[in-house]
Amino acid sequence: MDELDQLVGLAKEGQHSAFSEIVLLLQQQVFRYCYPMIGHRQDAEDVVQETFVRAYTKLHQYEETGSFIGWILTIAHHLCLNKLKKRSRLAALFHRAAHHSSLQVDSHSLSSNLEVLAMLDSLPAHVRSLVILKVLHGMSYEEIGQIIHGKPNALRKQFERAKLKLRSEAMRAEHSQEGGAQVDY
């Protein structure tokens, strides 16, 4: 049993300090999910806070059959989607977060580059979520499926389509740079 599992057990028994330690352990990971999803630092911080408030109030519902971080990210996922639905302007979603990102598309793989994060705004929210969980958090399709309620094979196909779309957009941007003015990043 690892430290997180022990803390969860203690928190479920009513030890408030154990839940505080859980927050300290996981808040950065949850923020790294929420910030690129929402694209605004303060809104992401609010969602992270709400995520842990909800987790605390619903801790008795957590079943220890799955991973605790998966359960937390599921809560964060739903809160992010709710936040996005309430927004009137989604156009600047990932542009504001671009300077804090670490995604990249080159001719062979999806890894870390700021331009790609700006391109993610062309993807639907559930696909952005999939890309963030797969690339930034390194989760398996099974783990992602538990968070966003999808089948691993379907998620794999969605990810591959998103990768192709991002690759195509990166190549188009690269081509336009070659023919036009030089752009520094």
Short mmCIF file of C-alpha atoms in Angstrom, two decimals:
data_model
loop_
_atom_site.label_atom_id
_atom_site.label_comp_id
_atom_site.label_asym_id
_atom_site.label_seq_id
_atom_site.Cartn_x
_atom_site.Cartn_y
_atom_site.Cartn_z
CA MET A 1 0.00 0.00 0.00
CA ASP A 2 1.54 3.31 -1.03
CA GLU A 3 1.42 6.61 0.81
CA LEU A 4 -1.59 7.92 -1.13
CA ASP A 5 -3.64 4.79 -0.38
CA GLN A 6 -2.78 5.08 3.31
CA LEU A 7 -3.80 8.74 3.35
CA VAL A 8 -7.08 7.95 1.60
CA GLY A 9 -7.82 5.26 4.17
CA LEU A 10 -7.11 7.66 7.03
CA ALA A 11 -9.19 10.41 5.42
CA LYS A 12 -12.12 8.03 4.98
CA GLU A 13 -11.83 7.26 8.70
CA GLY A 14 -12.29 10.97 9.41
CA GLN A 15 -8.73 12.24 9.83
CA HIS A 16 -8.91 15.72 8.29
CA SER A 17 -5.13 16.17 8.27
CA ALA A 18 -4.81 13.13 5.99
CA PHE A 19 -7.04 14.79 3.39
CA SER A 20 -4.95 17.97 3.64
CA GLU A 21 -1.91 15.87 2.80
CA ILE A 22 -3.76 14.35 -0.16
CA VAL A 23 -4.44 17.85 -1.45
CA LEU A 24 -0.77 18.75 -1.12
CA LEU A 25 0.25 15.59 -2.98
CA LEU A 26 -2.21 15.91 -5.85
CA GLN A 27 -3.05 19.57 -6.38
CA GLN A 28 -0.30 20.18 -8.96
CA GLN A 29 -1.28 17.12 -10.97
CA VAL A 30 -4.94 18.19 -10.97
CA PHE A 31 -3.93 21.74 -11.93
CA ARG A 32 -1.82 20.38 -14.83
CA TYR A 33 -5.01 18.77 -16.10
CA CYS A 34 -7.36 21.71 -15.49
CA TYR A 35 -5.22 24.58 -16.75
CA PRO A 36 -4.81 23.41 -20.35
CA MET A 37 -8.46 22.34 -20.41
CA ILE A 38 -9.72 25.75 -19.29
CA GLY A 39 -6.94 28.04 -20.49
CA HIS A 40 -7.22 30.56 -17.69
CA ARG A 41 -5.10 30.30 -14.56
CA GLN A 42 -7.60 31.66 -12.05
CA ASP A 43 -10.48 29.60 -13.43
CA ALA A 44 -8.28 26.50 -13.33
CA GLU A 45 -7.33 27.23 -9.72
CA ASP A 46 -11.02 27.59 -8.88
CA VAL A 47 -11.80 24.26 -10.52
CA VAL A 48 -8.94 22.57 -8.66
CA GLN A 49 -10.27 23.93 -5.38
CA GLU A 50 -13.81 22.81 -6.22
CA THR A 51 -12.46 19.40 -7.22
CA PHE A 52 -10.98 18.84 -3.79
CA VAL A 53 -14.06 20.23 -2.01
CA ARG A 54 -16.24 17.77 -3.94
CA ALA A 55 -13.79 14.93 -3.34
CA TYR A 56 -13.83 15.65 0.38
CA THR A 57 -17.61 15.74 0.60
CA LYS A 58 -17.97 12.58 -1.50
CA LEU A 59 -15.00 10.67 -0.11
CA HIS A 60 -17.33 8.07 1.34
CA GLN A 61 -18.39 7.23 -2.25
CA TYR A 62 -14.86 6.46 -3.41
CA GLU A 63 -14.45 2.74 -3.99
CA GLU A 64 -10.89 1.58 -3.61
CA THR A 65 -11.13 -0.66 -6.66
CA GLY A 66 -9.85 2.10 -8.98
CA SER A 67 -7.03 4.59 -8.62
CA PHE A 68 -7.68 7.56 -6.38
CA ILE A 69 -6.01 9.98 -8.80
CA GLY A 70 -8.32 8.66 -11.52
CA TRP A 71 -11.30 9.34 -9.29
CA ILE A 72 -10.06 12.87 -8.55
CA LEU A 73 -9.39 13.56 -12.24
CA THR A 74 -12.88 12.34 -13.09
CA ILE A 75 -14.28 14.98 -10.77
CA ALA A 76 -11.95 17.59 -12.29
CA HIS A 77 -12.93 16.51 -15.81
CA HIS A 78 -16.64 17.07 -15.14
CA LEU A 79 -16.01 20.41 -13.46
CA CYS A 80 -13.83 21.57 -16.37
CA LEU A 81 -16.50 20.61 -18.88
CA ASN A 82 -19.10 22.48 -16.82
CA LYS A 83 -16.83 25.54 -16.71
CA LEU A 84 -16.32 25.39 -20.48
CA LYS A 85 -20.06 25.11 -21.10
CA LYS A 86 -20.65 28.27 -19.08
CA ARG A 87 -18.10 30.30 -21.00
CA SER A 88 -19.28 32.49 -23.79
CA ARG A 89 -15.89 32.83 -25.48
CA LEU A 90 -13.97 29.65 -26.15
CA ALA A 91 -11.82 31.08 -28.95
CA ALA A 92 -8.95 32.10 -26.67
CA LEU A 93 -9.06 28.88 -24.66
CA PHE A 94 -5.59 27.49 -25.30
CA HIS A 95 -3.93 30.66 -26.57
CA ARG A 96 -3.66 32.04 -23.04
CA ALA A 97 -2.20 28.78 -21.78
CA ALA A 98 0.26 28.33 -24.64
CA HIS A 99 3.27 29.77 -22.85
CA HIS A 100 2.85 27.23 -20.02
CA SER A 101 2.43 24.12 -22.16
CA SER A 102 4.64 21.22 -23.10
CA LEU A 103 3.05 19.62 -26.18
CA GLN A 104 4.67 19.27 -29.62
CA VAL A 105 3.88 17.76 -32.94
CA ASP A 106 6.71 16.92 -35.28
CA SER A 107 6.73 14.67 -38.31
CA HIS A 108 6.81 11.56 -36.08
CA SER A 109 5.31 12.18 -32.66
CA LEU A 110 3.26 14.28 -30.31
CA SER A 111 5.53 15.67 -27.55
CA SER A 112 6.29 19.21 -26.32
CA ASN A 113 5.91 22.52 -28.12
CA LEU A 114 3.90 25.65 -27.46
CA GLU A 115 2.38 25.94 -30.94
CA VAL A 116 0.47 22.70 -30.53
CA LEU A 117 -1.25 23.80 -27.37
CA ALA A 118 -2.56 26.79 -29.31
CA MET A 119 -3.78 24.34 -32.00
CA LEU A 120 -5.68 22.24 -29.46
CA ASP A 121 -8.47 24.79 -29.41
CA SER A 122 -9.60 23.35 -32.74
CA LEU A 123 -10.40 20.06 -30.99
CA PRO A 124 -13.68 19.38 -29.15
CA ALA A 125 -13.38 19.55 -25.35
CA HIS A 126 -13.58 15.76 -24.85
CA VAL A 127 -10.77 15.21 -27.37
CA ARG A 128 -8.64 17.95 -25.76
CA SER A 129 -9.16 16.14 -22.48
CA LEU A 130 -8.06 12.86 -24.04
CA VAL A 131 -4.89 14.45 -25.48
CA ILE A 132 -4.04 16.14 -22.19
CA LEU A 133 -4.49 12.95 -20.16
CA LYS A 134 -2.55 10.84 -22.66
CA VAL A 135 0.33 13.22 -23.39
CA LEU A 136 0.76 15.36 -20.29
CA HIS A 137 -0.21 12.75 -17.72
CA GLY A 138 0.96 9.63 -19.58
CA MET A 139 -2.19 7.70 -18.74
CA SER A 140 -3.26 4.50 -20.45
CA TYR A 141 -6.45 4.39 -22.51
CA GLU A 142 -8.02 2.23 -19.79
CA GLU A 143 -7.30 4.87 -17.14
CA ILE A 144 -8.54 7.65 -19.43
CA GLY A 145 -11.69 5.64 -20.15
CA GLN A 146 -12.49 5.55 -16.44
CA ILE A 147 -12.11 9.32 -16.20
CA ILE A 148 -13.98 10.45 -19.30
CA HIS A 149 -16.23 7.40 -19.62
CA GLY A 150 -15.03 5.98 -22.91
CA LYS A 151 -13.95 2.62 -24.28
CA PRO A 152 -10.17 2.21 -24.61
CA ASN A 153 -10.29 1.24 -28.31
CA ALA A 154 -12.53 4.19 -29.17
CA LEU A 155 -10.25 6.53 -27.21
CA ARG A 156 -7.20 5.16 -29.03
CA LYS A 157 -8.87 5.91 -32.38
CA GLN A 158 -9.90 9.42 -31.25
CA PHE A 159 -6.34 10.08 -30.09
CA GLU A 160 -4.89 8.92 -33.41
CA ARG A 161 -7.33 11.15 -35.33
CA ALA A 162 -6.47 14.10 -33.07
CA LYS A 163 -2.77 13.44 -33.59
CA LEU A 164 -3.22 13.41 -37.37
CA LYS A 165 -5.21 16.63 -37.25
CA LEU A 166 -2.60 18.34 -35.07
CA ARG A 167 0.22 17.04 -37.29
CA SER A 168 -1.57 18.38 -40.36
CA GLU A 169 -2.06 21.79 -38.73
CA ALA A 170 1.59 21.88 -37.63
CA MET A 171 2.76 21.07 -41.15
CA ARG A 172 0.44 23.73 -42.57
CA ALA A 173 1.81 26.29 -40.09
CA GLU A 174 5.38 25.25 -40.89
CA HIS A 175 4.69 25.57 -44.61
CA SER A 176 3.17 29.03 -44.19
CA GLN A 177 6.24 30.14 -42.21
CA GLU A 178 8.57 29.00 -44.96
CA GLY A 179 6.68 31.00 -47.55
CA GLY A 180 6.05 34.07 -45.43
CA ALA A 181 7.73 36.17 -42.83
CA GLN A 182 9.90 34.56 -40.18
CA VAL A 183 8.09 34.08 -36.87
CA ASP A 184 10.07 33.74 -33.64
CA TYR A 185 8.73 31.58 -30.83
#
